[in-house]
mmCIF file of C-alpha atoms and ligand atoms in Angstrom:
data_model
loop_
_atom_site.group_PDB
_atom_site.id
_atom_site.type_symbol
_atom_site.label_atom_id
_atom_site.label_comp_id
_atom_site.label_asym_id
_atom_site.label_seq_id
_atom_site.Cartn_x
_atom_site.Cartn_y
_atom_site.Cartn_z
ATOM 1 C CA UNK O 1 -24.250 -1.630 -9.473
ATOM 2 C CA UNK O 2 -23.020 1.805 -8.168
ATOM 3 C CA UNK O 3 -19.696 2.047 -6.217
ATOM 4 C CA UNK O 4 -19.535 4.636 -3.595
ATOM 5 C CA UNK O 5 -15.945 5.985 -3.298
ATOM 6 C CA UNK O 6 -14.723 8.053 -0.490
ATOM 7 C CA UNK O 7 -11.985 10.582 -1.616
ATOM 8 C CA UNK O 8 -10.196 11.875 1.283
ATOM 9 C CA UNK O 9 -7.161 14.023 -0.204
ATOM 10 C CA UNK O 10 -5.942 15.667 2.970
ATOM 11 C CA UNK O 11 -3.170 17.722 3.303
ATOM 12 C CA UNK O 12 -0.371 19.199 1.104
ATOM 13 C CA UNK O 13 0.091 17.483 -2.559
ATOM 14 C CA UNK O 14 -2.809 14.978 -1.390
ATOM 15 C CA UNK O 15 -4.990 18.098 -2.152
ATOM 16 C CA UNK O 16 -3.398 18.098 -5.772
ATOM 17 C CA UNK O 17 -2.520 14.057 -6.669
ATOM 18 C CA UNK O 18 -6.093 12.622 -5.090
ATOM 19 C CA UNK O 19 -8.158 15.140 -7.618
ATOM 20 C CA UNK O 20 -5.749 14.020 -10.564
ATOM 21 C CA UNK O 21 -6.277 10.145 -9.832
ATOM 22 C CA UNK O 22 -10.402 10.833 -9.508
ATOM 23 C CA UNK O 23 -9.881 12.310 -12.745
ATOM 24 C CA UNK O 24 -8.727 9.353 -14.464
ATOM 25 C CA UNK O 25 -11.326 7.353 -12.575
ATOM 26 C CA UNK O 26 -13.910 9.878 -13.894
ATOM 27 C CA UNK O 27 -12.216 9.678 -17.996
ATOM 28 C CA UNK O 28 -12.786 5.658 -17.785
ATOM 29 C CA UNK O 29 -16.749 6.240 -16.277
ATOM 30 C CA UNK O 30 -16.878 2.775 -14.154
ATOM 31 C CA UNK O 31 -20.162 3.091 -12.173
ATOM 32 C CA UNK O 32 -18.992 4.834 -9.289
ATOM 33 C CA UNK O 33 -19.906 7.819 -7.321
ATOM 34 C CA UNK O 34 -17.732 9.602 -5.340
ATOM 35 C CA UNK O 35 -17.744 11.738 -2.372
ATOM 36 C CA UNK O 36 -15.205 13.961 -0.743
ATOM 37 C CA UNK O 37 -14.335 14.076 3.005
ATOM 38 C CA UNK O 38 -11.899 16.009 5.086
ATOM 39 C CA UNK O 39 -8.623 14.477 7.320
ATOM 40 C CA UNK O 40 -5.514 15.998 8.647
ATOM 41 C CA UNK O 41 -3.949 18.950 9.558
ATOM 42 C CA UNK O 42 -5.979 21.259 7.936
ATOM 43 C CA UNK O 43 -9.328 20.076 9.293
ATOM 44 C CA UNK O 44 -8.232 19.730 12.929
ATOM 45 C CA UNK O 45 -6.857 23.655 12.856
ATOM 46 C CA UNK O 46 -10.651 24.568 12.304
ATOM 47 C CA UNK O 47 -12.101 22.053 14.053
ATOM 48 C CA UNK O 48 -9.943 20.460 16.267
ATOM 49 C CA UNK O 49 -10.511 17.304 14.768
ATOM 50 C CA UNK O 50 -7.972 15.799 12.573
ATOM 51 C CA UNK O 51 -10.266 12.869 11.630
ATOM 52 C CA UNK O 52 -14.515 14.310 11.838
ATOM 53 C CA UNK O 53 -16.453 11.552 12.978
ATOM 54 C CA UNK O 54 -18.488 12.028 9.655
ATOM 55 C CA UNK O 55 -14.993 11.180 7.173
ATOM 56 C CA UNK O 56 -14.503 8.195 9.309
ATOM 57 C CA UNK O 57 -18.096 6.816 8.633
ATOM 58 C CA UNK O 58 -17.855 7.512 5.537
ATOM 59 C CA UNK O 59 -14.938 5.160 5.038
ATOM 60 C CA UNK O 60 -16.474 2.678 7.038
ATOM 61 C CA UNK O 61 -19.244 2.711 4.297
ATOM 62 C CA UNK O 62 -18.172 2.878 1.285
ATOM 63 C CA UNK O 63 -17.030 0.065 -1.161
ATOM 64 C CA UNK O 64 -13.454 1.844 -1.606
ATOM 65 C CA UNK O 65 -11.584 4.667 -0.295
ATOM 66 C CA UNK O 66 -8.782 6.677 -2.005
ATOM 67 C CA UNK O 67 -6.932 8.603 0.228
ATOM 68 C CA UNK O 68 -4.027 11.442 -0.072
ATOM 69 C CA UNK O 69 -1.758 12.344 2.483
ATOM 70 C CA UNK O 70 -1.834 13.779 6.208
ATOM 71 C CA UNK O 71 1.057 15.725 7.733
ATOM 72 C CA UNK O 72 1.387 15.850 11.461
ATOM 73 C CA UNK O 73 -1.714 14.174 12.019
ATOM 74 C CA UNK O 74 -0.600 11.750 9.584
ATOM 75 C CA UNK O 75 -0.996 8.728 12.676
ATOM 76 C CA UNK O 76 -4.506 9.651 14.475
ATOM 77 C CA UNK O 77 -5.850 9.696 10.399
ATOM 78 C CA UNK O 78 -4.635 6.920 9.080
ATOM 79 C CA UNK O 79 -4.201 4.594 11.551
ATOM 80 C CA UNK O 80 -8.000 4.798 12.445
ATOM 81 C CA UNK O 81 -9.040 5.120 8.888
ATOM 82 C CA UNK O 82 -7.227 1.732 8.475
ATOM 83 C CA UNK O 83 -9.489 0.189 10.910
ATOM 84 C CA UNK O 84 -12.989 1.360 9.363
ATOM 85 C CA UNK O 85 -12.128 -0.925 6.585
ATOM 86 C CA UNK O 86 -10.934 -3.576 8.754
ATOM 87 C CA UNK O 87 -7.777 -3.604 6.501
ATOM 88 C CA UNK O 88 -6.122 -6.972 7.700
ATOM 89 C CA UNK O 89 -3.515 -7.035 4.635
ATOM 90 C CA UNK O 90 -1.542 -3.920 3.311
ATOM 91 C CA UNK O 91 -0.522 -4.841 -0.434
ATOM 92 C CA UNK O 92 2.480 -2.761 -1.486
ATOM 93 C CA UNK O 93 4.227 -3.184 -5.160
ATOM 94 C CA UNK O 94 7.769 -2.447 -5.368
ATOM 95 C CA UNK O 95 7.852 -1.884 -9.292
ATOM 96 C CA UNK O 96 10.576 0.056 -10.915
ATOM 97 C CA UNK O 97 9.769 1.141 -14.591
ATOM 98 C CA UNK O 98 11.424 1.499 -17.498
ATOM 99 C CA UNK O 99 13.121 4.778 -18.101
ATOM 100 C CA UNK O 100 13.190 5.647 -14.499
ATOM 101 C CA UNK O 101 16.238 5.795 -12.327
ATOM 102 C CA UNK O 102 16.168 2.899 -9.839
ATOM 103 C CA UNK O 103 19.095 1.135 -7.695
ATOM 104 C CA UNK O 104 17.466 -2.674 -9.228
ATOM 105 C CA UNK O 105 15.737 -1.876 -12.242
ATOM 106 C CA UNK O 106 14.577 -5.357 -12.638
ATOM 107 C CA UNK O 107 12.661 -5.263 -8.936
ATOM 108 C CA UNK O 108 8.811 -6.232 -9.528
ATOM 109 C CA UNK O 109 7.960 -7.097 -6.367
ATOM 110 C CA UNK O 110 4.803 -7.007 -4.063
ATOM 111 C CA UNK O 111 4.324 -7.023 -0.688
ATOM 112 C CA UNK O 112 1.840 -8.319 1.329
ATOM 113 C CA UNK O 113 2.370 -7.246 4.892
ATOM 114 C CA UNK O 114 0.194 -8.391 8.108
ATOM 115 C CA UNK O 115 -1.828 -5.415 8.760
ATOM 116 C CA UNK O 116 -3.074 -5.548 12.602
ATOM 117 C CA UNK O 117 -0.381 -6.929 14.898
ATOM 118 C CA UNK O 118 2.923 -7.796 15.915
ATOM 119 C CA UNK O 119 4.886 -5.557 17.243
ATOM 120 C CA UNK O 120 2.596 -2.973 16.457
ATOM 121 C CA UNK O 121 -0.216 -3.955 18.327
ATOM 122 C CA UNK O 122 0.868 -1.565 20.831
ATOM 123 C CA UNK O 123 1.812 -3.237 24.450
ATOM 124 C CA UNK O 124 4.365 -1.111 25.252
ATOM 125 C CA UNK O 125 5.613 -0.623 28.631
ATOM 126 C CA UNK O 126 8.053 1.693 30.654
ATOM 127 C CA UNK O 127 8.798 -0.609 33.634
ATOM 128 C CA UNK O 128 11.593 1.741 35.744
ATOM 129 C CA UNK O 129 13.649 4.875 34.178
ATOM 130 C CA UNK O 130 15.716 2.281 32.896
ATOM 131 C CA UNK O 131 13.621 -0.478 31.609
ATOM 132 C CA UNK O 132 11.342 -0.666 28.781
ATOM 133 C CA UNK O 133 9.188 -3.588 27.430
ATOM 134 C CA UNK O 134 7.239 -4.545 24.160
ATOM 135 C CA UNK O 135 4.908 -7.221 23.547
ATOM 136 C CA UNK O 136 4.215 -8.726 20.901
ATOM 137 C CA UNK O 137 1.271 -10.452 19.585
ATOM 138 C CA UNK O 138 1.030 -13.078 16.819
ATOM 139 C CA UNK O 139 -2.391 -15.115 16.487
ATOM 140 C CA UNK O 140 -3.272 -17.633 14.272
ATOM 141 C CA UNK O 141 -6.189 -16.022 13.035
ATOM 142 C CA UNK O 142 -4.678 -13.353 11.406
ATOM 143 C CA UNK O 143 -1.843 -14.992 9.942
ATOM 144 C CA UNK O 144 -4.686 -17.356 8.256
ATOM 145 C CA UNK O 145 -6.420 -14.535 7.230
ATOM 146 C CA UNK O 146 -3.305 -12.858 5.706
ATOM 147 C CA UNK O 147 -2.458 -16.449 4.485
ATOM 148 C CA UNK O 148 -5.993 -16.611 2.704
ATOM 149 C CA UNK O 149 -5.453 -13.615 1.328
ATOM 150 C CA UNK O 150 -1.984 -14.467 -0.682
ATOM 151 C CA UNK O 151 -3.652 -17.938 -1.838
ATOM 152 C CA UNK O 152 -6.242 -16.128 -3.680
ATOM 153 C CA UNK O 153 -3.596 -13.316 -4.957
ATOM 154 C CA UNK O 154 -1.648 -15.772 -6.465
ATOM 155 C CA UNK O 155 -3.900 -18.085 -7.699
ATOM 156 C CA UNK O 156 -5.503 -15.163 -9.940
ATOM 157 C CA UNK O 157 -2.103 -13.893 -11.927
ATOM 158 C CA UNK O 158 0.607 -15.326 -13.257
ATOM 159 C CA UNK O 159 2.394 -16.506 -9.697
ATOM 160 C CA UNK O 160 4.212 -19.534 -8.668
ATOM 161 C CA UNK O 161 3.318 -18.997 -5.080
ATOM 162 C CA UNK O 162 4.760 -17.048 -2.399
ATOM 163 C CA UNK O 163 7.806 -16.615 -0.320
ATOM 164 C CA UNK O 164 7.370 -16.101 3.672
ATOM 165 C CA UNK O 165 9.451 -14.428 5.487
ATOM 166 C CA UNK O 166 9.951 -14.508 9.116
ATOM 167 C CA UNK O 167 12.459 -14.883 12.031
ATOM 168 C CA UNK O 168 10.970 -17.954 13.395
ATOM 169 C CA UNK O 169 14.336 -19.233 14.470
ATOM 170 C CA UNK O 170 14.984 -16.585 16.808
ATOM 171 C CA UNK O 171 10.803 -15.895 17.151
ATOM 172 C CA UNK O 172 9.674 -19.296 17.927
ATOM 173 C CA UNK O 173 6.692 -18.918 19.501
ATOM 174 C CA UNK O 174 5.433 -15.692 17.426
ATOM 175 C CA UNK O 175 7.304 -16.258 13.777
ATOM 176 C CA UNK O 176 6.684 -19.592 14.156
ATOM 177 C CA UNK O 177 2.814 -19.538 14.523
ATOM 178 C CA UNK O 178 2.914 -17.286 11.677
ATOM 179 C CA UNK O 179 4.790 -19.393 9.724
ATOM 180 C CA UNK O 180 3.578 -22.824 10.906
ATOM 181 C CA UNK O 181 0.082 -21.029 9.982
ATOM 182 C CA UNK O 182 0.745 -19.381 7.059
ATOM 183 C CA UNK O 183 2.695 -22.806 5.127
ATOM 184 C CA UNK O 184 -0.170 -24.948 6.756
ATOM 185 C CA UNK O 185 -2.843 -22.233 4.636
ATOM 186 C CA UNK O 186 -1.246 -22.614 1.758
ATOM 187 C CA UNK O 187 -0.290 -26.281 1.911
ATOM 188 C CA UNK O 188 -4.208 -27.230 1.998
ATOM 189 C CA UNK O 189 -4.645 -24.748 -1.314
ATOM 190 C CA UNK O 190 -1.894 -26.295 -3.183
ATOM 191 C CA UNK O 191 0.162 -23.274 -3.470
ATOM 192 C CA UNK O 192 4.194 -23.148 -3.457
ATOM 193 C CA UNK O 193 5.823 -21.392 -0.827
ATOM 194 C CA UNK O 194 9.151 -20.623 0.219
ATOM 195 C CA UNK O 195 10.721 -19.367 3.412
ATOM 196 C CA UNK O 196 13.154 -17.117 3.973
ATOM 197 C CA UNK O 197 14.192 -14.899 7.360
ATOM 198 C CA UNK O 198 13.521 -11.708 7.184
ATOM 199 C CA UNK O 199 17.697 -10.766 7.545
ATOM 200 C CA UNK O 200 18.905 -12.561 4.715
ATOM 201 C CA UNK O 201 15.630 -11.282 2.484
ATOM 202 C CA UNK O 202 17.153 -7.900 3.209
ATOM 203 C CA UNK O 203 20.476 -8.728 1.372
ATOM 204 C CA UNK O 204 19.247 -11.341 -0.844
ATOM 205 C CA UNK O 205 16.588 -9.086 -2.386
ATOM 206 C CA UNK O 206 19.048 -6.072 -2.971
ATOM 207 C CA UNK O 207 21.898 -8.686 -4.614
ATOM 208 C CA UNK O 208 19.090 -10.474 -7.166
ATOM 209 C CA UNK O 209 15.249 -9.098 -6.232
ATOM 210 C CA UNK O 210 14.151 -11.314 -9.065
ATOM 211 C CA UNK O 211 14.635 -14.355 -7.130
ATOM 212 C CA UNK O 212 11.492 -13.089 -5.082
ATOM 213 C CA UNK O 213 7.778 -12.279 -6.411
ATOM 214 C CA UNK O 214 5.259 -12.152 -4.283
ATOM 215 C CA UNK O 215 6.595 -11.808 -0.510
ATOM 216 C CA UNK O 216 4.590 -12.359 2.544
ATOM 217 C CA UNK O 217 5.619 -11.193 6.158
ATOM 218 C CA UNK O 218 4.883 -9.962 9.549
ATOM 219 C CA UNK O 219 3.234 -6.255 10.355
ATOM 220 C CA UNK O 220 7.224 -4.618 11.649
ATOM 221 C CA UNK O 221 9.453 -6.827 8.733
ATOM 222 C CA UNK O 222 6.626 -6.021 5.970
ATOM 223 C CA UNK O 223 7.476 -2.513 6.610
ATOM 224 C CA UNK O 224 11.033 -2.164 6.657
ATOM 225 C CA UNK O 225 11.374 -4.265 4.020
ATOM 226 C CA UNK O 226 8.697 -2.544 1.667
ATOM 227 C CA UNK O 227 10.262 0.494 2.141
ATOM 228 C CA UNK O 228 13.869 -1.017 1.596
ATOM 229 C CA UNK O 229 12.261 -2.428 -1.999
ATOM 230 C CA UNK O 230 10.963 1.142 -2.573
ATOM 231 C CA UNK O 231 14.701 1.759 -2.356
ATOM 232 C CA UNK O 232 15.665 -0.381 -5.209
ATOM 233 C CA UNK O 233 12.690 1.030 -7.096
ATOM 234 C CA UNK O 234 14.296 4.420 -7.322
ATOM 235 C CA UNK O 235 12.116 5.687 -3.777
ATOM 236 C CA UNK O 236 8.978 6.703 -2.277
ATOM 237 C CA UNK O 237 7.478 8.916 -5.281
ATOM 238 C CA UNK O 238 5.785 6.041 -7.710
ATOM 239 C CA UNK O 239 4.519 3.450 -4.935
ATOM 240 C CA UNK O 240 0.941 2.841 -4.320
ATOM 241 C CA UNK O 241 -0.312 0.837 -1.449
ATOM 242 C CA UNK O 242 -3.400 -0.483 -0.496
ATOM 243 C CA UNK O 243 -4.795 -1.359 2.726
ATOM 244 C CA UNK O 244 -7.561 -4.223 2.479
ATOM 245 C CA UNK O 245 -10.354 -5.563 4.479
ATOM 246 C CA UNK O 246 -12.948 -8.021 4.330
ATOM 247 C CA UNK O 247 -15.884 -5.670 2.954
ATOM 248 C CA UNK O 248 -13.709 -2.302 2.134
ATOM 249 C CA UNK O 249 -10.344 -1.062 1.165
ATOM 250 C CA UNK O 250 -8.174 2.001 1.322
ATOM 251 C CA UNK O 251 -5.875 2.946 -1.317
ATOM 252 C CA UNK O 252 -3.268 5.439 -0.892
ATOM 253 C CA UNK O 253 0.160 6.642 -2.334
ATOM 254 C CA UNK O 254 3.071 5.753 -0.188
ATOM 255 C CA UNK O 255 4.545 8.991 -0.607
ATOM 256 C CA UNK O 256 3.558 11.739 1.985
ATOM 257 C CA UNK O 257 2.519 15.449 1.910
ATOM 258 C CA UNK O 258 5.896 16.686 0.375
ATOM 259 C CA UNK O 259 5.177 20.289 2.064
ATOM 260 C CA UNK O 260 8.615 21.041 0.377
ATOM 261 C CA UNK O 261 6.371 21.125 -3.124
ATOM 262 C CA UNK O 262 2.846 21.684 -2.070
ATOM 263 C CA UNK O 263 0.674 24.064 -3.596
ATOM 264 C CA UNK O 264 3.035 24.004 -6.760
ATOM 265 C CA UNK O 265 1.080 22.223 -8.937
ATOM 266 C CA UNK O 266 4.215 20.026 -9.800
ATOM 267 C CA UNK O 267 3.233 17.264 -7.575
ATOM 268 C CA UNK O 268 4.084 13.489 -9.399
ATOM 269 C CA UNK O 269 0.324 12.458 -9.363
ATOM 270 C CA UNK O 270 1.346 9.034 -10.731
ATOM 271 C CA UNK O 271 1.604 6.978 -7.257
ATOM 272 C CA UNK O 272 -1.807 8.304 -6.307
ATOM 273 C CA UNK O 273 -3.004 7.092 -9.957
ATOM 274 C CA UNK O 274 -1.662 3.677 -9.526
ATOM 275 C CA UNK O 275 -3.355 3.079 -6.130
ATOM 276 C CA UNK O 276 -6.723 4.105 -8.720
ATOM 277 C CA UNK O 277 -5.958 1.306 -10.545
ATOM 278 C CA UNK O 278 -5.221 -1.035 -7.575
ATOM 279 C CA UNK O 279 -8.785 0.445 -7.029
ATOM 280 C CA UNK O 280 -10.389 -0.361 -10.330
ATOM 281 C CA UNK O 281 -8.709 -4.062 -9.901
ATOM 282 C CA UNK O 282 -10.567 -4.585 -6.405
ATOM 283 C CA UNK O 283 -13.661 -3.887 -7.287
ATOM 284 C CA UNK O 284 -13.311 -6.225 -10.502
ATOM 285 C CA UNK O 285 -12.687 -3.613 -13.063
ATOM 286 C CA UNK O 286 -9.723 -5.977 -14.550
ATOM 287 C CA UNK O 287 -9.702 -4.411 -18.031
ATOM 288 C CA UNK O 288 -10.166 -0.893 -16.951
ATOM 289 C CA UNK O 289 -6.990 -1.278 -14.214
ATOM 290 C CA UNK O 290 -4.791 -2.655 -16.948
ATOM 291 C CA UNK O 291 -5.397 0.353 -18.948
ATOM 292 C CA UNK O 292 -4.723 2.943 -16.028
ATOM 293 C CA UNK O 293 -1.353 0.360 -15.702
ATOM 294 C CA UNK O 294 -0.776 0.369 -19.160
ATOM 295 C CA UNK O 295 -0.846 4.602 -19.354
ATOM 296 C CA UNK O 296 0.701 5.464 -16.880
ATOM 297 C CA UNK O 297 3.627 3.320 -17.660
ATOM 298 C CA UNK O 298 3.764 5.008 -21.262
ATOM 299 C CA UNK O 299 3.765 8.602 -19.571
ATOM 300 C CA UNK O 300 6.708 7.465 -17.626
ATOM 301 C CA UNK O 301 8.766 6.565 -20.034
ATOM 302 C CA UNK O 302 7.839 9.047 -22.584
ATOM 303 C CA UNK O 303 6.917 11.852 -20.954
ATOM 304 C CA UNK O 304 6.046 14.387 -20.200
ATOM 305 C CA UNK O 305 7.460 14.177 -16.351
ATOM 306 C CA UNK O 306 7.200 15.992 -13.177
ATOM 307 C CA UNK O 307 10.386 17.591 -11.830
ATOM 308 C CA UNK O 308 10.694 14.567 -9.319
ATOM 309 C CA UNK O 309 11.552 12.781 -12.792
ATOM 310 C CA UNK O 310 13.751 15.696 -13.815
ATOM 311 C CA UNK O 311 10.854 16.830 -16.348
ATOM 312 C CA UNK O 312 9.115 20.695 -16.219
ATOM 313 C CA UNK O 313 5.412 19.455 -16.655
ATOM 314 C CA UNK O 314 2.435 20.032 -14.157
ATOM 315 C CA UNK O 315 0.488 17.746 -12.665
ATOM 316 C CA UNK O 316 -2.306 18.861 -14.551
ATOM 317 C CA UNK O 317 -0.443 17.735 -17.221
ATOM 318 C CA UNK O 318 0.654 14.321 -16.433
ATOM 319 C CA UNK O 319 -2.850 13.726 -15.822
ATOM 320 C CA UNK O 320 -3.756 15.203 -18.846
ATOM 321 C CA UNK O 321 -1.031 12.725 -20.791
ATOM 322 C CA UNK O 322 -2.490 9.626 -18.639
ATOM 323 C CA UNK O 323 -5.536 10.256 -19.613
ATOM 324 C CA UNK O 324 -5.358 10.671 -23.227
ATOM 325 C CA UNK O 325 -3.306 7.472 -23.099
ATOM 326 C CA UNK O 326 -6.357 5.542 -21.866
HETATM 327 P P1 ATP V 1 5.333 13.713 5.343
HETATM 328 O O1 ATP V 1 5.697 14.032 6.728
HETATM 329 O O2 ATP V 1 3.924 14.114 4.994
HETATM 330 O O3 ATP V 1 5.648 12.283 4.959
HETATM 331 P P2 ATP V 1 7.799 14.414 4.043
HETATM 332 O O4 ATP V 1 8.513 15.715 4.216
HETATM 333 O O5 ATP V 1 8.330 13.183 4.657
HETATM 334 O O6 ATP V 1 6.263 14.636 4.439
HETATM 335 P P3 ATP V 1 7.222 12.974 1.673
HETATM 336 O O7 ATP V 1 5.887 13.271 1.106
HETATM 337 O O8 ATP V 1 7.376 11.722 2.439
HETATM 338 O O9 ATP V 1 7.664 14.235 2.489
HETATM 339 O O10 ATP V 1 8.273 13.070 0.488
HETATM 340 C C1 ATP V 1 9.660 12.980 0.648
HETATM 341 C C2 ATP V 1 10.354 13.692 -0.506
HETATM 342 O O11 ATP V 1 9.920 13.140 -1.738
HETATM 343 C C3 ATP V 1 10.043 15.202 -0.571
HETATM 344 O O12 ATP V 1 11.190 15.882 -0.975
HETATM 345 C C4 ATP V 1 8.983 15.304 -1.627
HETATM 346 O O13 ATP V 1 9.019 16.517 -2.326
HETATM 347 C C5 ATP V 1 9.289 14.127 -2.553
HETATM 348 N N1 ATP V 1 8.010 13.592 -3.054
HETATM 349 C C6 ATP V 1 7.177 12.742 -2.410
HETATM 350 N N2 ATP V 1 6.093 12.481 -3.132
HETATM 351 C C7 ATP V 1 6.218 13.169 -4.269
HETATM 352 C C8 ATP V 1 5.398 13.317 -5.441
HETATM 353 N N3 ATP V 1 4.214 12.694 -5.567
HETATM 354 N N4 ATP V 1 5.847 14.120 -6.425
HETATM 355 C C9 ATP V 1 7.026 14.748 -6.316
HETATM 356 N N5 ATP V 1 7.849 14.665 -5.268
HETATM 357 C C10 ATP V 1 7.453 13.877 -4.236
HETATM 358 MG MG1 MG V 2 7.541 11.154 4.648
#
């Protein structure tokens, strides 16, 4: 069966790193065809548009997306591109890897992080000059569906279970439907869990992040605290993400457009590459993923590196490496 992938590279290095990761895509020839849309900054100068109706059906169609970076459009792109797949669950690895610098070079960590609520769900309100309000929104269905979602991840790799994290002591009605939901999900599938709020996660994880594995939490604490991981990983520039839905997924780097190195050619490509292989692993190319894994962990360590990494090579050729590594 044919794949249909949607590339959407954007703006600044997602023009460079999304062509490097369909590269490696293309070198392993999985059964996919792929076709290129416009988003961001760039578009909406011509067209006004920073998201054409036509890139945003496209996503909605296709069996994957992989998408780059957008700069100051970076919200009215992604956030609706999220929503053509549905994405209920945004998976984030904090991984550091051997021979890079990182704060907790033992962190292996992923992140599964409600994708559609919260405090996000946007019911914010300016009452007086002096008064603002937020609501929040917590329902059981999407914790379940979140909940569902980290059964099945564990039960297919080497996982005792999960940990949830929450504030549901200070949150009762909100953290604790999540909670109440997401322990009850995971209770009826057999699967361990452990809780933990969110504020001592933050300092437990940083003292001993191997004490955690697979972490899941609420749409605002999944953020902060993914990005604090990414931290301990040695920052933004290696971290894939990927947003999931039912039907469809988006994968993306974590990183943004770095205008400070766009157009250089020196752009780390390997973030966008490991989304490709988050990718390859959703649409049940196991073996093929691994590889991509296995490579670009190799080209890490040995070389040749980006400047990011304190290396001189391309991006071309940290593909190029990747790729022969396959
Ligand atoms: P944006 O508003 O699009 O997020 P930004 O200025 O915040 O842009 P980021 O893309 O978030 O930039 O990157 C932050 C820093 O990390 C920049 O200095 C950038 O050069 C560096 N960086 C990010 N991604 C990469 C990469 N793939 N390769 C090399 N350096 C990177
Ligand atoms: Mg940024």
């Amino acid at each position: 069966m044919t794949h249909e992938i949607a590339v959407i590279p954007g703006d600044g290095i997602g023009q460079e790193v999304t062509p490097a990761a369909v590269e490696v895509l293309e070198a392993l020839e999985p059964d996919f065809e792929f076709v290129e849309a416009e988003a961001g900054d760039a578009v909406k100068d011509e067209t006004g548009e920073a998201l054409p109706q036509e890139t945003y059906d496209l996503a909605a169609a296709a069996d994957a997306t992989l998408f780059g970076a957008a700069g100051d459009t970076a919200a009215d792109v992604i956030l609706p591109l999220r929503e053509a797949v549905d994405s209920f669950v945004n998976v984030r690895p904090a991984k550091a890897y051997p021979g890079i610098d990182a704060v907790r070079p033992e962190t292996d960590l992923i992140f599964l992080r409600e994708n559609t609520e919260g405090v996000y769900a946007g019911h914010e309100d300016r009452l007086t000059q002096d008064v603002s309000t937020l609501t929040r929104v917590v329902t059981e269905s999407a914790s379940e569906r979140l909940a569902e979602f980290a059964c099945d991840y564990v039960a297919g790799d080497d996982h005792d279970g999960f940990s949830i994290v929450h504030k549901a002591n200070v949150m009762r009605e909100t953290d604790g439907l999540f909670r109440d939901t997401v322990k009850g999900v995971a209770d009826e599938n057999g699967v361990e869990t452990d809780q933990v709020l969110m504020d001592a996660f933050a300092t437990r994880v940083c003292l001993d992040p191997e004490q955690f594995d697979v972490v899941v939490c609420p749409n605002l604490a999944g953020d902060v605290l993914s990005d604090l991981a990414a931290g301990l990983v040695g920052g933004l520039g290696l971290l894939p993400s990927a947003n999931i839905g039912p039907d469809r997924a988006l994968f993306e780097p974590v990183h943004g457009t770095a205008p400070d190195i766009a157009g250089e050619g020196v752009a780390n490509p390997a973030a966008t590459i490991i989304s490709a292989a988050m990718l390859l692993e959703y649409l049940g190319y196991d073996d093929e993923s691994d590889r991509v894994h296995t490579a670009v962990e190799a080209t890490l360590e040995d070389g040749p590196r980006t400047p990011d990494l304190g290396g001189d090579a391309s991006t071309e050729d940290v593909t190029a490496a990747i790729i022969d590594r396959l």
